[in-house]
């Protein structure tokens, strides 16, 4: 089992460029999440998908869009990147969105916007 | 939103027990207490979670105060590989689902 995989690992964008971060899980989990982590900070939820076919905003959704492509894959899109979106992005999954379920995190994508 | 308070940093000697405290005085009756840790340059890793009773697993123990306003993560024998940032998190479901991560406790393990 690979768990949660993310691509790319690193990316540098110029302001205004767009890109899609990819995430896949092979644990047959129903729920998936996107977080960002700024230097010295904890993680903040951007969007989540409680189950296939549904997506909802988290704490910091502005400037992002998501697609739950199928049960395995959940992508995060930056339509017009801004320097404030420089961060490390983590994808996570859990069996369900219930309060007792643990989340499994990917290795992260380090994004720099110049 | 119920929040947690943790010390910024702690140190421990290798092979000694470590007690990482967390205060959550505004916890609601149905909030689970989760602990994650994040090793350098990695994603967070689940450690343990509980609701009311103390919990044990292969990684750690979680001691929850009777009034649930605080909890303690116990690593029984710290190793160098346990050096990480430890997050105490409440599962909050107040309209928008989210974990509130906070800044955690940076644990340094001394050889």
PDB file of C-alpha atoms in Angstrom:
ATOM      1  CA  UNK A   1       0.000   0.000   0.000  1.00  0.00           C
ATOM      2  CA  UNK A   2       1.338   3.408  -0.965  1.00  0.00           C
ATOM      3  CA  UNK A   3      -1.154   5.185   1.321  1.00  0.00           C
ATOM      4  CA  UNK A   4      -1.633   8.793   0.221  1.00  0.00           C
ATOM      5  CA  UNK A   5       0.466  10.012  -2.687  1.00  0.00           C
ATOM      6  CA  UNK A   6       0.841  13.577  -3.928  1.00  0.00           C
ATOM      7  CA  UNK A   7       2.311  15.057  -7.072  1.00  0.00           C
ATOM      8  CA  UNK A   8       4.358  17.086  -7.644  1.00  0.00           C
ATOM      9  CA  UNK A   9       6.688  17.215  -4.637  1.00  0.00           C
ATOM     10  CA  UNK A  10       7.966  20.697  -5.482  1.00  0.00           C
ATOM     11  CA  UNK A  11       6.675  23.455  -7.750  1.00  0.00           C
ATOM     12  CA  UNK A  12       7.624  27.043  -8.496  1.00  0.00           C
ATOM     13  CA  UNK A  13       5.027  29.263 -10.153  1.00  0.00           C
ATOM     14  CA  UNK A  14       4.965  32.851 -11.278  1.00  0.00           C
ATOM     15  CA  UNK A  15       2.145  35.078 -10.064  1.00  0.00           C
ATOM     16  CA  UNK A  16      -0.961  34.509 -12.173  1.00  0.00           C
ATOM     17  CA  UNK A  17      -0.044  31.033 -13.369  1.00  0.00           C
ATOM     18  CA  UNK A  18      -2.346  28.113 -12.715  1.00  0.00           C
ATOM     19  CA  UNK A  19      -1.658  24.565 -11.629  1.00  0.00           C
ATOM     20  CA  UNK A  20      -3.322  21.461 -10.241  1.00  0.00           C
ATOM     21  CA  UNK A  21      -2.040  19.459  -7.303  1.00  0.00           C
ATOM     22  CA  UNK A  22      -2.873  15.792  -7.516  1.00  0.00           C
ATOM     23  CA  UNK A  23      -3.685  13.444  -4.637  1.00  0.00           C
ATOM     24  CA  UNK A  24      -4.555   9.764  -4.627  1.00  0.00           C
ATOM     25  CA  UNK A  25      -5.186   7.204  -1.892  1.00  0.00           C
ATOM     26  CA  UNK A  26      -5.310   3.429  -2.109  1.00  0.00           C
ATOM     27  CA  UNK A  27      -6.988   2.691   1.234  1.00  0.00           C
ATOM     28  CA  UNK A  28     -10.568   2.784  -0.091  1.00  0.00           C
ATOM     29  CA  UNK A  29     -11.290   5.775   2.125  1.00  0.00           C
ATOM     30  CA  UNK A  30     -14.461   7.775   1.654  1.00  0.00           C
ATOM     31  CA  UNK A  31     -13.215  11.161   2.865  1.00  0.00           C
ATOM     32  CA  UNK A  32     -10.373  13.287   1.556  1.00  0.00           C
ATOM     33  CA  UNK A  33      -8.937  16.673   2.551  1.00  0.00           C
ATOM     34  CA  UNK A  34      -6.597  19.421   1.426  1.00  0.00           C
ATOM     35  CA  UNK A  35      -4.577  21.446   3.955  1.00  0.00           C
ATOM     36  CA  UNK A  36      -1.951  24.133   3.733  1.00  0.00           C
ATOM     37  CA  UNK A  37       0.867  24.725   6.194  1.00  0.00           C
ATOM     38  CA  UNK A  38       2.679  28.036   6.325  1.00  0.00           C
ATOM     39  CA  UNK A  39       6.116  28.277   7.974  1.00  0.00           C
ATOM     40  CA  UNK A  40       5.975  27.768  11.743  1.00  0.00           C
ATOM     41  CA  UNK A  41       2.223  27.259  11.678  1.00  0.00           C
ATOM     42  CA  UNK A  42      -0.177  24.396  12.097  1.00  0.00           C
ATOM     43  CA  UNK A  43      -2.241  23.047   9.219  1.00  0.00           C
ATOM     44  CA  UNK A  44      -5.350  24.810   7.955  1.00  0.00           C
ATOM     45  CA  UNK A  45      -8.107  23.074   6.041  1.00  0.00           C
ATOM     46  CA  UNK A  46      -8.739  24.367   2.527  1.00  0.00           C
ATOM     47  CA  UNK A  47     -11.416  21.989   1.200  1.00  0.00           C
ATOM     48  CA  UNK A  48     -12.672  18.552   2.030  1.00  0.00           C
ATOM     49  CA  UNK A  49     -14.735  15.832   0.438  1.00  0.00           C
ATOM     50  CA  UNK A  50     -16.737  13.810   2.927  1.00  0.00           C
ATOM     51  CA  UNK A  51     -17.640  11.261   0.261  1.00  0.00           C
ATOM     52  CA  UNK A  52     -17.333  10.747  -3.484  1.00  0.00           C
ATOM     53  CA  UNK A  53     -19.395  13.342  -5.288  1.00  0.00           C
ATOM     54  CA  UNK A  54     -19.354  15.950  -2.518  1.00  0.00           C
ATOM     55  CA  UNK A  55     -16.977  18.780  -1.702  1.00  0.00           C
ATOM     56  CA  UNK A  56     -17.134  21.531   0.910  1.00  0.00           C
ATOM     57  CA  UNK A  57     -15.143  24.571   1.915  1.00  0.00           C
ATOM     58  CA  UNK A  58     -12.838  24.490   4.879  1.00  0.00           C
ATOM     59  CA  UNK A  59     -11.220  27.305   6.781  1.00  0.00           C
ATOM     60  CA  UNK A  60      -9.253  28.984   3.940  1.00  0.00           C
ATOM     61  CA  UNK A  61     -10.905  28.157   0.546  1.00  0.00           C
ATOM     62  CA  UNK A  62     -10.386  31.476  -1.276  1.00  0.00           C
ATOM     63  CA  UNK A  63      -8.237  31.160  -4.389  1.00  0.00           C
ATOM     64  CA  UNK A  64      -8.665  27.391  -4.683  1.00  0.00           C
ATOM     65  CA  UNK A  65     -10.961  24.905  -6.359  1.00  0.00           C
ATOM     66  CA  UNK A  66     -11.186  21.164  -5.900  1.00  0.00           C
ATOM     67  CA  UNK A  67     -12.417  18.148  -7.800  1.00  0.00           C
ATOM     68  CA  UNK A  68     -13.218  14.742  -6.352  1.00  0.00           C
ATOM     69  CA  UNK A  69     -12.471  12.830  -9.546  1.00  0.00           C
ATOM     70  CA  UNK A  70     -13.426   9.428  -8.128  1.00  0.00           C
ATOM     71  CA  UNK A  71     -13.157   7.675  -4.784  1.00  0.00           C
ATOM     72  CA  UNK A  72      -9.358   7.506  -5.015  1.00  0.00           C
ATOM     73  CA  UNK A  73      -8.454  10.968  -6.324  1.00  0.00           C
ATOM     74  CA  UNK A  74      -8.933  14.502  -5.056  1.00  0.00           C
ATOM     75  CA  UNK A  75      -7.251  17.399  -6.852  1.00  0.00           C
ATOM     76  CA  UNK A  76      -6.621  20.994  -5.793  1.00  0.00           C
ATOM     77  CA  UNK A  77      -6.438  23.750  -8.412  1.00  0.00           C
ATOM     78  CA  UNK A  78      -4.951  27.204  -8.158  1.00  0.00           C
ATOM     79  CA  UNK A  79      -6.456  29.230 -10.991  1.00  0.00           C
ATOM     80  CA  UNK A  80      -4.290  32.338 -10.612  1.00  0.00           C
ATOM     81  CA  UNK A  81      -1.464  31.806  -8.166  1.00  0.00           C
ATOM     82  CA  UNK A  82      -0.513  34.579  -5.726  1.00  0.00           C
ATOM     83  CA  UNK A  83       2.578  34.904  -3.475  1.00  0.00           C
ATOM     84  CA  UNK A  84       0.277  34.450  -0.460  1.00  0.00           C
ATOM     85  CA  UNK A  85      -0.311  30.882  -1.659  1.00  0.00           C
ATOM     86  CA  UNK A  86       3.329  29.974  -1.100  1.00  0.00           C
ATOM     87  CA  UNK A  87       3.008  27.099   1.332  1.00  0.00           C
ATOM     88  CA  UNK A  88       3.296  23.356   1.815  1.00  0.00           C
ATOM     89  CA  UNK A  89       0.138  21.553   0.755  1.00  0.00           C
ATOM     90  CA  UNK A  90      -0.928  18.290   2.338  1.00  0.00           C
ATOM     91  CA  UNK A  91      -3.598  15.902   1.181  1.00  0.00           C
ATOM     92  CA  UNK A  92      -5.177  13.514   3.677  1.00  0.00           C
ATOM     93  CA  UNK A  93      -7.803  10.794   3.723  1.00  0.00           C
ATOM     94  CA  UNK A  94      -9.898   8.995   6.314  1.00  0.00           C
ATOM     95  CA  UNK A  95     -12.302   6.100   6.281  1.00  0.00           C
ATOM     96  CA  UNK A  96     -15.188   8.465   6.933  1.00  0.00           C
ATOM     97  CA  UNK A  97     -15.512  12.038   8.160  1.00  0.00           C
ATOM     98  CA  UNK A  98     -16.655  10.866  11.571  1.00  0.00           C
ATOM     99  CA  UNK A  99     -15.114  12.410  14.645  1.00  0.00           C
ATOM    100  CA  UNK A 100     -13.370   9.233  15.756  1.00  0.00           C
ATOM    101  CA  UNK A 101     -11.595   8.524  12.478  1.00  0.00           C
ATOM    102  CA  UNK A 102      -7.920   9.211  12.056  1.00  0.00           C
ATOM    103  CA  UNK A 103      -6.573  10.918   8.969  1.00  0.00           C
ATOM    104  CA  UNK A 104      -3.665   9.682   6.877  1.00  0.00           C
ATOM    105  CA  UNK A 105      -1.494  12.346   5.306  1.00  0.00           C
ATOM    106  CA  UNK A 106       0.565  12.456   2.159  1.00  0.00           C
ATOM    107  CA  UNK A 107       4.167  13.707   2.020  1.00  0.00           C
ATOM    108  CA  UNK A 108       3.205  17.194   0.870  1.00  0.00           C
ATOM    109  CA  UNK A 109       3.802  19.519  -2.084  1.00  0.00           C
ATOM    110  CA  UNK A 110       6.081  22.476  -1.491  1.00  0.00           C
ATOM    111  CA  UNK A 111       4.802  25.389  -3.620  1.00  0.00           C
ATOM    112  CA  UNK A 112       6.570  28.694  -4.141  1.00  0.00           C
ATOM    113  CA  UNK A 113       4.855  31.541  -5.977  1.00  0.00           C
ATOM    114  CA  UNK A 114       7.140  34.342  -7.095  1.00  0.00           C
TER     115      UNK A 114
ATOM    116  CA  UNK B   1     -14.529  26.754  18.266  1.00  0.00           C
ATOM    117  CA  UNK B   2     -12.947  24.751  21.040  1.00  0.00           C
ATOM    118  CA  UNK B   3      -9.183  25.364  21.053  1.00  0.00           C
ATOM    119  CA  UNK B   4      -6.168  23.688  22.577  1.00  0.00           C
ATOM    120  CA  UNK B   5      -3.152  25.117  24.380  1.00  0.00           C
ATOM    121  CA  UNK B   6       0.207  23.357  24.332  1.00  0.00           C
ATOM    122  CA  UNK B   7       3.722  24.368  25.410  1.00  0.00           C
ATOM    123  CA  UNK B   8       5.823  25.552  22.482  1.00  0.00           C
ATOM    124  CA  UNK B   9       8.667  23.155  23.173  1.00  0.00           C
ATOM    125  CA  UNK B  10       9.846  20.393  25.483  1.00  0.00           C
ATOM    126  CA  UNK B  11      13.006  18.354  25.911  1.00  0.00           C
ATOM    127  CA  UNK B  12      13.466  14.789  26.998  1.00  0.00           C
ATOM    128  CA  UNK B  13      16.342  12.392  27.418  1.00  0.00           C
ATOM    129  CA  UNK B  14      16.425   9.309  25.260  1.00  0.00           C
ATOM    130  CA  UNK B  15      14.773   6.217  26.757  1.00  0.00           C
ATOM    131  CA  UNK B  16      12.938   8.246  29.387  1.00  0.00           C
ATOM    132  CA  UNK B  17       9.160   8.787  29.476  1.00  0.00           C
ATOM    133  CA  UNK B  18       7.730  11.988  28.064  1.00  0.00           C
ATOM    134  CA  UNK B  19       4.493  13.642  29.148  1.00  0.00           C
ATOM    135  CA  UNK B  20       3.132  16.146  26.646  1.00  0.00           C
ATOM    136  CA  UNK B  21       0.312  18.251  28.124  1.00  0.00           C
ATOM    137  CA  UNK B  22      -2.662  19.825  26.368  1.00  0.00           C
ATOM    138  CA  UNK B  23      -5.316  22.135  27.775  1.00  0.00           C
ATOM    139  CA  UNK B  24      -8.748  22.305  26.157  1.00  0.00           C
ATOM    140  CA  UNK B  25     -10.943  24.001  28.723  1.00  0.00           C
ATOM    141  CA  UNK B  26     -13.768  24.790  26.245  1.00  0.00           C
ATOM    142  CA  UNK B  27     -14.105  21.229  24.941  1.00  0.00           C
ATOM    143  CA  UNK B  28     -17.660  20.147  24.229  1.00  0.00           C
ATOM    144  CA  UNK B  29     -19.095  16.878  25.418  1.00  0.00           C
ATOM    145  CA  UNK B  30     -18.831  15.190  22.024  1.00  0.00           C
ATOM    146  CA  UNK B  31     -15.398  16.420  20.917  1.00  0.00           C
ATOM    147  CA  UNK B  32     -12.816  13.704  20.397  1.00  0.00           C
ATOM    148  CA  UNK B  33      -9.224  14.482  21.421  1.00  0.00           C
ATOM    149  CA  UNK B  34      -6.737  13.552  18.709  1.00  0.00           C
ATOM    150  CA  UNK B  35      -2.949  13.618  18.749  1.00  0.00           C
ATOM    151  CA  UNK B  36      -0.812  13.793  15.637  1.00  0.00           C
ATOM    152  CA  UNK B  37       2.885  14.311  15.202  1.00  0.00           C
ATOM    153  CA  UNK B  38       4.873  15.759  12.347  1.00  0.00           C
ATOM    154  CA  UNK B  39       8.460  14.749  11.740  1.00  0.00           C
ATOM    155  CA  UNK B  40      10.675  17.207   9.847  1.00  0.00           C
ATOM    156  CA  UNK B  41       9.678  17.610   6.191  1.00  0.00           C
ATOM    157  CA  UNK B  42       6.886  15.032   6.460  1.00  0.00           C
ATOM    158  CA  UNK B  43       3.117  15.063   6.663  1.00  0.00           C
ATOM    159  CA  UNK B  44       1.411  14.666  10.039  1.00  0.00           C
ATOM    160  CA  UNK B  45       1.117  11.155  11.403  1.00  0.00           C
ATOM    161  CA  UNK B  46      -1.748   9.906  13.567  1.00  0.00           C
ATOM    162  CA  UNK B  47      -0.692   8.972  17.093  1.00  0.00           C
ATOM    163  CA  UNK B  48      -3.792   8.308  19.190  1.00  0.00           C
ATOM    164  CA  UNK B  49      -7.266   9.585  19.997  1.00  0.00           C
ATOM    165  CA  UNK B  50      -9.869   9.281  22.738  1.00  0.00           C
ATOM    166  CA  UNK B  51     -13.158  10.610  24.027  1.00  0.00           C
ATOM    167  CA  UNK B  52     -13.394  10.075  27.779  1.00  0.00           C
ATOM    168  CA  UNK B  53     -11.349   7.082  28.887  1.00  0.00           C
ATOM    169  CA  UNK B  54      -7.601   6.676  28.849  1.00  0.00           C
ATOM    170  CA  UNK B  55      -6.321   4.964  25.701  1.00  0.00           C
ATOM    171  CA  UNK B  56      -3.249   2.924  24.864  1.00  0.00           C
ATOM    172  CA  UNK B  57      -1.762   1.826  21.571  1.00  0.00           C
ATOM    173  CA  UNK B  58       1.621   0.670  20.352  1.00  0.00           C
ATOM    174  CA  UNK B  59       2.863   4.222  19.949  1.00  0.00           C
ATOM    175  CA  UNK B  60       1.661   5.997  23.077  1.00  0.00           C
ATOM    176  CA  UNK B  61      -0.888   6.402  25.843  1.00  0.00           C
ATOM    177  CA  UNK B  62      -3.463   9.138  26.191  1.00  0.00           C
ATOM    178  CA  UNK B  63      -4.554  10.206  29.656  1.00  0.00           C
ATOM    179  CA  UNK B  64      -7.717  12.316  29.728  1.00  0.00           C
ATOM    180  CA  UNK B  65      -8.665  14.310  32.812  1.00  0.00           C
ATOM    181  CA  UNK B  66     -11.947  13.439  34.447  1.00  0.00           C
ATOM    182  CA  UNK B  67     -13.427  16.840  33.526  1.00  0.00           C
ATOM    183  CA  UNK B  68     -11.942  16.504  29.998  1.00  0.00           C
ATOM    184  CA  UNK B  69     -10.467  19.988  30.188  1.00  0.00           C
ATOM    185  CA  UNK B  70      -6.961  18.639  29.715  1.00  0.00           C
ATOM    186  CA  UNK B  71      -5.134  15.594  28.412  1.00  0.00           C
ATOM    187  CA  UNK B  72      -1.605  14.221  28.353  1.00  0.00           C
ATOM    188  CA  UNK B  73       0.148  12.247  25.650  1.00  0.00           C
ATOM    189  CA  UNK B  74       2.614   9.800  27.159  1.00  0.00           C
ATOM    190  CA  UNK B  75       5.531   8.362  25.208  1.00  0.00           C
ATOM    191  CA  UNK B  76       6.805   5.582  27.432  1.00  0.00           C
ATOM    192  CA  UNK B  77      10.415   5.527  26.231  1.00  0.00           C
ATOM    193  CA  UNK B  78      11.453   8.400  24.009  1.00  0.00           C
ATOM    194  CA  UNK B  79      13.756   7.642  21.101  1.00  0.00           C
ATOM    195  CA  UNK B  80      15.563  10.022  18.765  1.00  0.00           C
ATOM    196  CA  UNK B  81      12.948   9.165  16.131  1.00  0.00           C
ATOM    197  CA  UNK B  82      10.260  10.670  18.374  1.00  0.00           C
ATOM    198  CA  UNK B  83      11.655  14.165  17.864  1.00  0.00           C
ATOM    199  CA  UNK B  84       8.779  15.945  16.146  1.00  0.00           C
ATOM    200  CA  UNK B  85       6.050  18.540  16.552  1.00  0.00           C
ATOM    201  CA  UNK B  86       3.119  17.065  18.463  1.00  0.00           C
ATOM    202  CA  UNK B  87      -0.352  18.437  17.848  1.00  0.00           C
ATOM    203  CA  UNK B  88      -3.282  18.064  20.215  1.00  0.00           C
ATOM    204  CA  UNK B  89      -6.478  18.523  18.222  1.00  0.00           C
ATOM    205  CA  UNK B  90     -10.177  18.543  18.945  1.00  0.00           C
ATOM    206  CA  UNK B  91     -12.496  17.208  16.285  1.00  0.00           C
ATOM    207  CA  UNK B  92     -14.875  20.089  15.831  1.00  0.00           C
ATOM    208  CA  UNK B  93     -18.055  19.831  13.822  1.00  0.00           C
ATOM    209  CA  UNK B  94     -19.613  23.254  13.941  1.00  0.00           C
ATOM    210  CA  UNK B  95     -21.100  23.719  10.494  1.00  0.00           C
ATOM    211  CA  UNK B  96     -17.867  23.391   8.586  1.00  0.00           C
ATOM    212  CA  UNK B  97     -15.907  20.291   9.385  1.00  0.00           C
ATOM    213  CA  UNK B  98     -12.318  20.922  10.440  1.00  0.00           C
ATOM    214  CA  UNK B  99      -9.436  19.982  12.628  1.00  0.00           C
ATOM    215  CA  UNK B 100      -7.945  22.957  14.483  1.00  0.00           C
ATOM    216  CA  UNK B 101      -4.246  22.170  14.461  1.00  0.00           C
ATOM    217  CA  UNK B 102      -2.625  24.979  16.417  1.00  0.00           C
ATOM    218  CA  UNK B 103       1.171  25.292  16.546  1.00  0.00           C
ATOM    219  CA  UNK B 104       1.864  22.184  18.635  1.00  0.00           C
ATOM    220  CA  UNK B 105       4.753  21.239  20.928  1.00  0.00           C
ATOM    221  CA  UNK B 106       8.200  20.730  19.452  1.00  0.00           C
ATOM    222  CA  UNK B 107       9.768  17.771  21.256  1.00  0.00           C
ATOM    223  CA  UNK B 108      13.530  17.546  21.327  1.00  0.00           C
ATOM    224  CA  UNK B 109      15.035  14.203  22.388  1.00  0.00           C
ATOM    225  CA  UNK B 110      18.553  14.300  23.773  1.00  0.00           C
ATOM    226  CA  UNK B 111      20.902  11.368  23.256  1.00  0.00           C
TER     227      UNK B 111
END
